[in-house]
Short mmCIF file of C-alpha atoms in Angstrom, two decimals:
data_model
loop_
_atom_site.label_atom_id
_atom_site.label_comp_id
_atom_site.label_asym_id
_atom_site.label_seq_id
_atom_site.Cartn_x
_atom_site.Cartn_y
_atom_site.Cartn_z
CA VAL A 19 91.95 122.32 100.36
CA GLY A 20 88.89 120.17 100.62
CA GLY A 21 89.18 119.49 104.32
CA GLU A 22 90.70 116.05 104.15
CA GLU A 23 93.51 116.36 101.65
CA VAL A 24 96.13 118.98 102.27
CA VAL A 25 98.37 117.84 99.48
CA GLY A 26 96.93 117.23 96.05
CA PRO A 27 96.51 113.79 94.55
CA ASN A 28 99.30 112.04 92.72
CA GLU A 29 100.70 108.56 92.44
CA HIS A 30 104.29 107.74 93.15
CA VAL A 31 104.10 103.99 93.28
CA GLU A 32 102.18 102.53 90.41
CA ILE A 33 101.82 99.25 88.68
CA ASP A 34 102.87 99.17 85.08
CA ALA A 35 100.75 96.29 83.91
CA GLU A 36 101.68 96.92 80.30
CA ALA A 37 105.42 97.23 80.73
CA LEU A 38 106.10 93.61 80.00
CA GLY A 39 103.30 92.93 77.59
CA GLY A 40 103.84 91.72 74.06
CA THR A 41 106.14 88.87 74.91
CA THR A 42 103.65 86.05 74.93
CA SER A 43 103.67 85.14 71.25
CA GLY A 44 105.69 81.97 71.62
CA LEU A 45 104.42 80.50 74.86
CA ARG A 46 101.08 78.85 74.54
CA PRO A 47 98.95 79.95 77.44
CA GLU A 48 96.94 76.73 77.56
CA ARG A 49 100.00 74.90 78.86
CA HIS A 50 101.15 77.59 81.20
CA PRO A 51 101.37 76.44 84.82
CA LEU A 52 99.95 79.73 86.03
CA GLU A 53 96.89 79.49 83.85
CA ARG A 54 93.98 80.11 86.14
CA GLN A 55 90.36 80.89 86.30
CA ARG A 56 89.85 84.56 86.92
CA THR A 57 87.55 85.40 89.79
CA ASN A 58 86.14 88.62 88.42
CA THR A 59 82.43 88.92 88.77
CA SER A 60 80.17 91.30 86.97
CA ALA A 61 77.48 93.47 88.46
CA SER A 62 74.93 90.74 87.87
CA GLU A 63 77.02 88.32 89.91
CA GLU A 64 77.35 90.39 93.02
CA GLY A 65 75.60 87.77 95.07
CA GLY A 66 78.22 85.20 94.18
CA HIS A 67 80.77 84.03 96.67
CA LEU A 68 84.07 85.73 97.04
CA ALA A 69 86.91 83.75 98.51
CA GLN A 70 87.00 84.65 102.15
CA ARG A 71 88.63 83.63 105.37
CA ARG A 72 87.87 84.19 108.99
CA GLY A 73 90.18 86.22 111.14
CA SER A 74 91.04 85.15 114.62
CA VAL A 75 90.70 88.57 116.19
CA LYS A 76 87.29 89.56 117.44
CA PRO A 77 86.02 93.02 118.23
CA THR A 78 86.34 93.84 121.88
CA GLN A 79 83.85 96.65 122.01
CA ARG A 80 80.85 97.82 120.06
CA LEU A 81 79.77 101.28 119.18
CA GLY A 82 76.21 102.47 118.93
CA SER A 83 74.80 102.14 115.48
CA LEU A 84 73.52 105.71 115.36
CA PRO A 85 76.46 107.91 116.24
CA VAL A 86 74.64 111.21 115.91
CA ALA A 87 74.30 114.36 117.96
CA ARG A 88 76.95 113.32 120.43
CA VAL A 89 79.15 116.36 120.07
CA ALA A 90 78.31 119.26 122.29
CA HIS A 91 78.69 122.67 120.76
CA ARG A 92 82.13 123.66 121.94
CA ARG A 93 83.82 127.00 121.91
CA ARG A 94 87.43 127.03 122.83
CA PHE A 95 90.23 129.45 122.66
CA HIS A 96 93.32 127.39 122.57
CA PRO A 97 95.90 128.32 125.20
CA GLY A 98 98.59 127.83 122.63
CA ASN A 99 97.41 131.03 121.02
CA LEU A 100 98.07 133.17 124.05
CA GLY A 101 101.40 134.97 124.10
CA GLY A 102 104.49 133.65 122.48
CA HIS A 103 104.83 134.71 118.90
CA GLN A 104 103.69 138.30 118.70
CA ASP A 105 105.27 138.85 115.34
CA ARG A 106 103.20 136.11 113.69
CA CYS A 107 99.94 136.50 115.50
CA HIS A 108 96.99 134.59 114.04
CA HIS A 109 94.64 134.68 116.99
CA THR A 110 91.06 133.75 116.46
CA VAL A 111 88.92 136.56 117.72
CA LEU A 112 85.23 136.13 118.27
CA CYS A 113 82.85 139.01 118.79
CA GLY A 114 81.13 139.78 122.06
CA PRO A 115 81.56 138.09 125.44
CA VAL A 116 80.37 134.52 125.62
CA GLU A 117 78.91 133.63 128.96
CA GLY A 118 80.59 130.48 130.13
CA GLY A 119 82.66 130.59 126.98
CA PRO A 120 86.36 130.32 126.33
CA ARG A 121 88.82 131.64 128.82
CA ASP A 122 92.52 132.16 128.92
CA ARG A 123 94.98 130.63 131.33
CA ASP A 124 93.91 133.05 134.05
CA GLU A 125 90.25 132.18 133.51
CA ARG A 126 89.43 135.46 131.86
CA ALA A 127 86.88 135.49 129.06
CA VAL A 128 88.47 135.98 125.68
CA GLY A 129 85.59 135.16 123.35
CA PHE A 130 82.92 137.43 121.87
CA GLU A 131 79.85 136.66 119.89
CA THR A 132 78.77 140.08 118.64
CA GLU A 133 80.65 142.99 117.13
CA PRO A 134 83.02 144.07 119.91
CA HIS A 135 82.85 147.41 121.65
CA PRO A 136 86.12 149.37 121.42
CA ASP A 137 86.60 148.85 125.13
CA GLU A 138 86.41 145.13 124.56
CA VAL A 139 89.03 145.43 121.84
CA GLU A 140 91.40 147.07 124.25
CA LYS A 141 90.63 144.46 126.85
CA LEU A 142 91.26 141.71 124.34
CA GLU A 143 94.59 143.13 123.30
CA GLY A 144 95.60 143.27 126.92
CA LEU A 145 94.58 139.67 127.45
CA LEU A 146 96.41 138.42 124.42
CA GLY A 147 99.50 140.48 125.11
CA CYS A 148 99.94 141.34 121.46
CA THR A 149 98.58 143.52 118.69
CA CYS A 150 96.55 140.90 116.91
CA TRP A 151 93.54 143.19 116.78
CA GLU A 152 95.28 145.15 114.07
CA HIS A 153 94.66 142.23 111.73
CA GLY A 154 91.18 143.51 111.00
CA SER A 155 90.47 141.30 108.03
CA ARG A 156 91.62 138.27 109.94
CA VAL A 157 89.31 139.08 112.80
CA ARG A 158 86.29 139.45 110.55
CA HIS A 159 87.21 136.35 108.65
CA ASP A 160 87.18 134.32 111.80
CA HIS A 161 83.71 135.17 113.05
CA GLY A 162 82.26 131.98 114.37
CA VAL A 163 85.24 129.86 113.47
CA SER A 164 86.32 129.20 116.99
CA ASP A 165 83.58 126.70 117.67
CA THR A 166 86.10 124.18 116.35
CA PRO A 167 87.78 122.12 119.03
CA ARG A 168 91.52 122.35 118.64
CA PRO A 169 93.12 119.08 119.65
CA THR A 170 96.21 119.16 121.79
CA ARG A 171 96.95 115.48 121.20
CA VAL A 172 96.44 113.14 118.29
CA LEU A 173 97.38 109.45 118.32
CA GLY A 174 99.40 110.13 121.45
CA ALA A 175 101.44 112.90 119.81
CA GLN A 176 101.52 116.38 121.29
CA VAL A 177 100.02 119.11 119.08
CA ARG A 178 101.70 122.50 119.39
CA TYR A 179 100.60 125.76 117.79
CA GLU A 180 103.77 127.66 117.01
CA PRO A 181 106.02 128.58 114.07
CA ALA A 182 106.93 125.49 112.09
CA PRO A 183 110.61 124.70 111.53
CA ASP A 184 112.12 125.06 108.09
CA PRO A 185 111.81 122.08 105.74
CA PRO A 186 114.87 119.89 105.11
CA ALA A 187 117.57 120.68 102.59
CA GLU A 188 117.79 117.08 101.40
CA PRO A 189 114.36 115.43 101.66
CA VAL A 190 113.70 111.81 100.75
CA TRP A 191 110.26 112.79 99.39
CA THR A 192 108.69 115.92 97.96
CA HIS A 193 105.27 116.66 96.54
CA GLU A 194 103.68 120.02 95.76
CA GLY A 195 105.61 121.88 98.42
CA ALA A 196 105.49 119.08 100.98
CA SER A 197 108.70 117.28 101.90
CA ALA A 198 109.92 114.57 104.22
CA THR A 199 112.96 113.03 105.78
CA ALA A 200 112.95 109.55 107.29
CA ASP A 201 111.11 110.63 110.43
CA THR A 202 109.77 114.15 109.81
CA VAL A 203 107.23 115.49 107.34
CA TRP A 204 106.50 119.10 106.44
CA PHE A 205 103.42 120.08 104.48
CA PRO A 206 102.02 123.49 103.71
CA SER A 207 98.56 124.65 102.80
CA GLU A 208 96.93 128.02 102.37
CA HIS A 209 95.67 127.75 105.94
CA PHE A 210 98.63 126.50 107.94
CA SER A 211 102.03 124.89 107.76
CA VAL A 212 102.45 121.60 109.54
CA CYS A 213 105.47 119.64 110.70
CA VAL A 214 105.07 116.08 112.01
CA ARG A 215 108.10 114.83 113.92
CA GLY A 216 108.42 111.14 114.61
CA THR A 217 105.48 109.77 116.55
CA THR A 218 105.43 112.36 119.29
CA GLU A 219 105.02 115.86 117.91
CA VAL A 220 102.82 117.83 115.51
CA ILE A 221 103.61 121.53 115.03
CA ILE A 222 100.96 123.74 113.44
CA GLU A 223 101.76 127.22 112.26
CA GLU A 224 98.58 129.06 111.36
CA LEU A 225 98.76 131.45 108.45
CA PRO A 226 97.05 134.83 108.06
CA GLY A 227 93.55 134.38 106.69
CA GLY A 228 93.69 130.65 107.24
CA ASP A 229 90.65 128.67 108.34
CA GLU A 230 91.43 127.04 111.67
CA SER A 231 88.37 124.83 111.39
CA LEU A 232 90.43 122.72 108.98
CA ILE A 233 92.99 121.90 111.66
CA GLY A 234 90.95 119.04 113.08
CA PRO A 235 90.43 117.23 109.76
CA MET A 236 94.09 117.72 108.93
CA LEU A 237 95.17 116.27 112.27
CA TYR A 238 92.81 113.31 112.02
CA GLY A 239 93.63 112.83 108.34
CA TRP A 240 97.06 113.64 106.98
CA ALA A 241 98.85 114.08 110.29
CA THR A 242 97.43 110.80 111.60
CA ARG A 243 98.53 108.92 108.49
CA ILE A 244 102.02 110.34 108.90
CA LEU A 245 102.19 109.48 112.60
CA LEU A 246 101.11 105.96 111.73
CA LEU A 247 103.79 105.74 109.04
CA HIS A 248 106.41 106.87 111.51
CA ALA A 249 105.21 104.13 113.84
CA GLY A 250 105.56 101.56 111.06
CA THR A 251 101.83 101.15 110.40
CA PHE A 252 100.33 101.64 106.96
CA SER A 253 96.73 102.71 106.49
CA LEU A 254 94.01 102.85 103.89
CA HIS A 255 92.22 106.07 102.96
CA GLY A 256 88.78 104.77 103.79
CA SER A 257 86.19 104.18 106.48
CA LEU A 258 85.63 100.99 108.44
CA VAL A 259 82.18 99.69 109.30
CA ARG A 260 80.79 96.53 110.81
CA LEU A 261 77.97 95.01 108.78
CA GLY A 262 76.51 91.99 110.50
CA ASP A 263 79.55 89.90 111.39
CA ARG A 264 81.70 91.45 108.67
CA HIS A 265 84.10 94.36 108.79
CA VAL A 266 84.16 96.34 105.59
CA VAL A 267 86.50 99.14 104.54
CA ILE A 268 84.79 101.69 102.32
CA GLY A 269 87.71 103.26 100.46
CA GLY A 270 87.96 106.02 97.93
CA ASN A 271 89.44 109.37 97.10
CA SER A 272 88.24 112.54 98.77
CA GLY A 273 84.80 113.30 97.44
CA ALA A 274 83.98 109.68 96.58
CA GLY A 275 81.29 109.62 99.26
CA LYS A 276 82.90 107.50 101.97
CA SER A 277 81.53 109.37 104.97
CA THR A 278 78.09 109.77 103.42
CA THR A 279 77.93 106.08 102.60
CA ILE A 280 78.94 104.88 106.05
CA MET A 281 76.40 107.18 107.69
CA ALA A 282 73.72 105.88 105.34
CA LEU A 283 74.79 102.32 106.15
CA ALA A 284 74.55 103.12 109.86
CA LEU A 285 71.14 104.73 109.59
CA GLY A 286 69.54 102.38 107.11
CA HIS A 287 71.29 99.05 107.50
CA GLY A 288 72.40 98.88 111.13
CA ALA A 289 76.08 99.29 110.39
CA GLN A 290 78.43 100.26 113.16
CA ILE A 291 80.89 102.93 112.17
CA ILE A 292 84.30 102.06 113.56
CA VAL A 293 86.62 104.66 112.08
CA ASP A 294 86.34 107.24 109.32
CA ASP A 295 88.85 108.34 106.70
CA VAL A 296 91.96 106.56 108.01
CA VAL A 297 92.01 102.80 108.59
CA PRO A 298 95.30 101.55 110.06
CA ILE A 299 95.85 97.95 108.96
CA ARG A 300 98.52 95.49 109.97
CA ILE A 301 99.08 92.05 108.48
CA GLU A 302 98.99 89.57 111.34
CA ASP A 303 99.39 85.85 110.62
CA GLY A 304 98.70 86.67 106.99
CA MET A 305 95.39 88.37 107.78
CA PRO A 306 94.56 92.07 107.53
CA ILE A 307 93.72 93.41 110.96
CA ALA A 308 92.42 96.96 111.43
CA HIS A 309 93.54 98.93 114.47
CA PRO A 310 90.95 101.67 114.90
CA PHE A 311 91.52 104.91 116.78
CA PRO A 312 89.03 107.50 118.02
CA ARG A 313 88.18 110.32 115.62
CA PRO A 314 84.99 112.00 114.37
CA VAL A 315 83.15 111.54 111.09
CA ASN A 316 83.06 114.74 109.05
CA LEU A 317 79.86 115.20 107.05
CA MET A 318 78.85 117.74 104.43
CA LEU A 319 75.92 119.91 105.49
CA ASP A 320 73.69 118.70 102.66
CA THR A 321 74.46 115.12 103.68
CA ILE A 322 73.41 115.88 107.25
CA GLU A 323 70.17 117.34 105.97
CA ARG A 324 69.55 114.50 103.52
CA LEU A 325 70.10 111.87 106.20
CA GLY A 326 67.90 113.76 108.63
CA LEU A 327 70.59 114.09 111.27
CA GLU A 328 70.78 116.59 114.07
CA VAL A 329 74.45 117.33 114.41
CA ASP A 330 75.86 120.03 116.63
CA GLY A 331 79.50 119.21 116.17
CA ALA A 332 82.35 121.46 115.17
CA ARG A 333 82.08 123.24 111.85
CA ILE A 334 84.82 122.46 109.32
CA GLY A 335 85.62 124.65 106.36
CA GLN A 336 83.74 127.47 104.70
CA GLY A 337 81.03 127.95 102.13
CA PRO A 338 79.05 125.24 100.37
CA TYR A 339 81.55 122.48 101.11
CA GLN A 340 81.70 122.98 104.84
CA LYS A 341 81.21 120.00 107.09
CA ARG A 342 80.25 119.14 110.63
CA ALA A 343 82.08 116.73 112.89
CA VAL A 344 80.16 113.79 114.35
CA ASP A 345 81.87 112.19 117.32
CA LEU A 346 82.06 108.40 117.44
CA GLY A 347 83.31 108.11 121.01
CA GLU A 348 85.86 105.50 121.98
CA ALA A 349 87.42 103.27 119.36
CA THR A 350 86.98 99.51 119.22
CA GLY A 351 89.85 97.09 119.61
CA PRO A 352 91.53 95.44 116.60
CA VAL A 353 89.16 93.76 114.14
CA PRO A 354 89.75 91.59 111.05
CA VAL A 355 89.00 93.25 107.72
CA ASP A 356 86.80 91.08 105.51
CA LEU A 357 86.10 93.21 102.45
CA LEU A 358 87.39 96.33 100.70
CA VAL A 359 84.90 98.38 98.73
CA THR A 360 86.46 101.06 96.55
CA LEU A 361 83.93 103.80 95.91
CA VAL A 362 84.16 105.71 92.67
CA ALA A 363 81.94 108.74 92.11
CA TYR A 364 81.73 109.29 88.37
CA ASP A 365 80.38 112.29 86.56
CA PRO A 366 80.11 112.19 82.76
CA ASP A 367 80.27 115.99 82.84
CA PRO A 368 82.37 116.70 85.93
CA HIS A 369 82.24 119.93 87.93
CA GLU A 370 85.63 121.62 88.21
CA ASP A 371 85.59 121.20 92.00
CA TRP A 372 84.87 117.47 91.77
CA PRO A 373 86.83 116.02 88.85
CA ASN A 374 86.79 112.31 88.09
CA THR A 375 90.00 111.19 89.77
CA VAL A 376 89.67 107.46 89.22
CA ASP A 377 88.49 105.71 86.07
CA PRO A 378 85.95 103.05 87.04
CA ILE A 379 86.24 99.54 85.66
CA GLU A 380 82.88 100.17 84.06
CA GLU A 381 81.36 103.62 83.71
CA PRO A 382 77.92 104.02 85.28
CA THR A 383 75.17 105.45 83.11
CA ASP A 384 71.67 106.83 83.56
CA GLU A 385 70.37 103.35 82.75
CA GLN A 386 72.80 101.70 85.21
CA PRO A 387 73.75 104.41 87.72
CA VAL A 388 75.45 101.99 90.16
CA ILE A 389 77.82 99.27 88.95
CA LEU A 390 79.67 96.71 91.07
CA ASN A 391 82.71 94.83 89.81
CA SER A 392 85.09 92.48 91.56
CA VAL A 393 88.69 93.69 91.57
CA ALA A 394 91.37 91.01 91.40
CA GLY A 395 95.08 90.46 90.91
CA ALA A 396 97.37 93.35 90.04
CA GLU A 397 94.41 95.69 89.61
CA ARG A 398 93.47 95.08 93.24
CA LEU A 399 97.03 95.94 94.24
CA ARG A 400 96.85 99.10 92.17
CA ARG A 401 93.69 100.18 94.01
CA ILE A 402 95.22 99.45 97.39
CA THR A 403 98.40 101.39 96.68
CA ARG A 404 96.27 104.34 95.57
CA LEU A 405 94.39 104.25 98.85
CA ALA A 406 97.49 103.76 100.97
CA ASN A 407 100.43 105.54 99.49
CA ASN A 408 99.62 109.18 100.30
CA GLN A 409 101.12 110.62 97.14
CA GLY A 410 104.18 108.41 97.48
CA LEU A 411 104.93 109.25 101.09
CA ALA A 412 104.09 105.80 102.47
CA ALA A 413 106.74 104.15 100.28
CA ALA A 414 109.32 106.92 100.54
CA GLY A 415 112.85 106.31 101.74
CA ASP A 416 113.41 103.09 103.64
CA ARG A 417 109.68 102.30 103.71
CA GLY A 418 109.65 101.15 100.07
CA GLN A 419 110.32 97.51 100.86
CA PRO A 420 107.99 97.21 103.86
CA PHE A 421 105.24 99.02 101.93
CA PHE A 422 105.62 96.53 99.08
CA GLU A 423 105.37 93.59 101.47
CA TRP A 424 102.36 95.11 103.23
CA SER A 425 100.47 96.12 100.10
CA THR A 426 101.01 92.81 98.31
CA ALA A 427 100.03 90.84 101.40
CA LEU A 428 96.90 92.96 101.78
CA ALA A 429 96.01 92.65 98.10
CA GLY A 430 96.54 88.91 98.31
CA SER A 431 94.23 88.44 101.27
CA LEU A 432 91.47 91.04 101.02
CA PRO A 433 88.48 90.49 98.71
CA THR A 434 87.84 93.73 96.88
CA VAL A 435 84.98 95.16 94.84
CA GLU A 436 84.57 98.48 93.10
CA VAL A 437 81.25 100.27 93.41
CA ALA A 438 81.04 102.97 90.77
CA ARG A 439 78.10 105.35 90.92
CA LEU A 440 76.95 108.44 89.12
CA ARG A 441 77.76 111.45 91.28
CA ARG A 442 74.20 112.21 92.28
CA ALA A 443 72.26 111.85 95.51
CA ASP A 444 69.71 109.26 94.37
CA THR A 445 72.39 106.58 93.95
CA LEU A 446 73.12 106.36 97.68
CA ASP A 447 70.48 103.76 98.54
CA GLU A 448 71.58 101.47 95.74
CA VAL A 449 75.24 101.83 96.70
CA CYS A 450 74.38 100.78 100.26
CA ARG A 451 72.28 97.86 99.08
CA ARG A 452 75.12 96.57 96.88
CA ILE A 453 77.62 96.82 99.73
CA VAL A 454 75.32 95.06 102.19
CA THR A 455 74.57 92.28 99.69
CA THR A 456 78.25 91.76 98.88
CA ALA A 457 79.29 91.65 102.53
CA ALA A 458 76.55 89.12 103.26
CA SER A 459 77.68 86.94 100.35
CA LEU A 460 81.22 86.49 101.63
CA ASP A 461 82.07 82.86 102.12
CA HIS A 462 82.39 81.95 105.78
CA SER A 463 84.70 79.02 105.10
CA MET B 20 138.52 80.81 73.59
CA PRO B 21 134.88 81.66 72.72
CA ALA B 22 133.23 84.41 74.77
CA GLN B 23 131.21 83.14 77.72
CA PRO B 24 127.48 83.95 77.52
CA PRO B 25 126.23 86.46 80.09
CA ILE B 26 124.45 85.30 83.18
CA PHE B 27 121.12 86.90 84.00
CA GLN B 28 119.99 87.39 87.58
CA ARG B 29 117.47 89.25 89.67
CA VAL B 30 118.71 92.63 90.86
CA PRO B 31 119.35 92.62 94.62
CA GLY B 32 116.38 94.27 96.31
CA ALA B 33 113.98 93.42 93.49
CA SER B 34 111.30 91.79 95.60
CA SER B 35 108.39 89.90 94.13
CA ALA B 36 105.05 88.65 95.31
CA VAL B 37 102.16 86.72 93.87
CA VAL B 38 98.94 88.69 94.33
CA ASP B 39 95.82 86.73 93.59
CA GLY B 40 97.69 84.85 90.88
CA ASP B 41 99.52 87.83 89.38
CA THR B 42 103.28 88.16 89.89
CA VAL B 43 104.31 91.67 90.89
CA VAL B 44 107.94 92.81 91.10
CA LEU B 45 109.30 95.81 92.97
CA SER B 46 112.00 97.78 91.19
CA PRO B 47 114.46 98.83 93.89
CA THR B 48 115.71 101.84 91.96
CA ASP B 49 112.45 103.76 91.65
CA MET B 50 110.14 101.71 93.89
CA ARG B 51 107.69 101.14 91.06
CA TYR B 52 105.61 98.00 90.92
CA HIS B 53 105.54 95.94 87.75
CA ALA B 54 102.90 93.32 87.11
CA LEU B 55 104.28 90.51 85.01
CA ASN B 56 102.37 88.69 82.32
CA ASP B 57 102.52 84.92 82.26
CA THR B 58 105.65 84.78 80.09
CA ALA B 59 107.57 87.27 82.17
CA SER B 60 106.39 85.51 85.31
CA ALA B 61 107.74 82.16 84.06
CA ILE B 62 111.10 83.76 83.24
CA TRP B 63 111.16 85.50 86.62
CA ASP B 64 110.67 82.12 88.25
CA GLU B 65 113.59 80.75 86.24
CA LEU B 66 115.74 83.54 87.59
CA ALA B 67 115.36 82.33 91.14
CA GLN B 68 118.91 81.23 90.39
CA PRO B 69 121.25 83.03 87.96
CA ARG B 70 120.82 81.62 84.46
CA THR B 71 122.20 82.05 80.97
CA LEU B 72 119.83 82.70 78.10
CA ASP B 73 120.41 79.16 76.84
CA GLN B 74 119.54 77.67 80.21
CA ILE B 75 116.28 79.63 80.40
CA VAL B 76 115.31 78.76 76.84
CA SER B 77 116.12 75.12 77.38
CA SER B 78 114.03 74.94 80.51
CA LEU B 79 111.02 76.73 79.05
CA SER B 80 111.21 74.75 75.78
CA GLU B 81 110.87 71.57 77.78
CA ARG B 82 107.88 72.89 79.70
CA TYR B 83 106.02 74.58 76.85
CA ASP B 84 104.92 73.61 73.39
CA ILE B 85 107.21 76.04 71.61
CA ASP B 86 110.11 75.81 69.19
CA PRO B 87 113.47 76.90 70.63
CA ASP B 88 114.03 79.76 68.18
CA THR B 89 110.71 81.42 68.96
CA CYS B 90 111.24 80.82 72.66
CA ARG B 91 114.71 82.39 72.46
CA ASP B 92 113.33 85.51 70.78
CA ASP B 93 110.60 85.86 73.42
CA VAL B 94 112.93 85.30 76.35
CA ASP B 95 115.51 87.68 74.93
CA ALA B 96 112.91 90.42 74.51
CA CYS B 97 111.46 89.81 77.96
CA LEU B 98 114.88 89.89 79.65
CA ALA B 99 115.52 93.22 77.95
CA SER B 100 112.21 94.53 79.30
CA LEU B 101 112.96 93.28 82.79
CA ALA B 102 116.40 94.93 82.61
CA ASP B 103 114.82 98.18 81.39
CA VAL B 104 112.61 98.40 84.46
CA GLY B 105 115.54 97.62 86.73
CA VAL B 106 114.70 94.21 88.11
CA VAL B 107 117.11 92.01 86.11
CA SER B 108 120.81 92.46 85.38
CA SER B 109 123.41 90.48 83.49
CA GLN B 110 127.08 89.93 84.05
CA PRO B 111 129.80 88.03 82.23
CA ALA B 112 130.16 84.42 83.16
CA PRO B 113 133.19 83.67 85.31
CA PRO B 114 136.15 82.33 83.34
CA GLY B 115 136.59 78.62 83.16
#
């Protein structure tokens, strides 16, 4: 689990552009009524105009352009962990009393920051009302983990920490252990099992040895997408920024560099970050309108260091790929989306942890480490379905028809470019420059 | 009485949309998207109403610089492809 994706990548809905090929021998294309001038542009034409329209919805609120260091270091012991399910206890246990730290329902300290004295162990067991302390490996594993805030609500849904119900016998969708009915989704991971019911309830069952710091990203990522789906709203896997008077979605698979790019755009080009990772979009009067919601940006530690940020937000994950959460505060109101940038991080010799998951239109090289191409027609639709379909879940069951209408309307109205870069740090500035230039070149007509 | 030629039609639920000039059809059986080339797109347009093979060939032959035999072969092959992906079906013409 890389923090954002609980279920592995796959495509359920795809465009078979070749399925009907080979039947054009008799019809002369020069007389075909649909003959048209393609609008693809090459990297050298990035400054050219892309067909563009103005939306009627204006942002109602602005965010600061440097959303850094706004998260206080928080230590919480979630009340949902106290009592209840003694036979499946996965309590987070810190070491040593924390002055002013987490407390239980009766306002008794339950957190520790150094190796606990045996008396403290006994005290802790009494507070928790269970025998969780016997899970020695779990306790050691969780040292320091509980600085992660554990949301009790996400997108208006209640988040409960309790045993998840069994998955359905006859799901309408399955993928790598995950399954769904029309209004409920179950998905497992090595850290926790999650059940999202309708638009009102998220149940999280933590598993022994699991990393609870991944709960937040899961809630703001997968669970949010599912809640949106249940509410009839589709979303793009991407981040939304305001560049000048344009709103740009930076889309891409996990690991493509979305969060890093938007932070670099904020720091170096005055971009306003509106929402990270999940961009809910509705088609209103034929125009794509984003409906942002409040959630943090999760940044890799090396990215934080490279960008020179001071971030004291919640830690997410373990080891070299751990992240920190950067709070963005309140969300803006609905805004029109003017441009979709699909980021592709390409490695000619990929690391096993970061495989090339998307083939770029044109592969970047050492001589040309960043390449921009316009994406048009069915290929644009293919990119959008990849960013929106959540391994087939978005179009599952009765949502197939509405997802088709949404995705084709979005692909028909949203100018799209692909920015492919070599997966190395020194391409970031050029990626940002290309995005800024492209957004500025959009036709205002 | 000679056999009536089959009538080809769009499968109910097979939606289509034009995306930036490309026609895309949704197969209702497996929810896959299929991007049509220009030939398939022209035939799909013809199938806005149920048509026989002869009617489609006649219409396209009038619109394109193509001999009827070649056009018939192309349309026949394309209809088979569209049927394979579940967006077109055929049924016997009603008697009379």
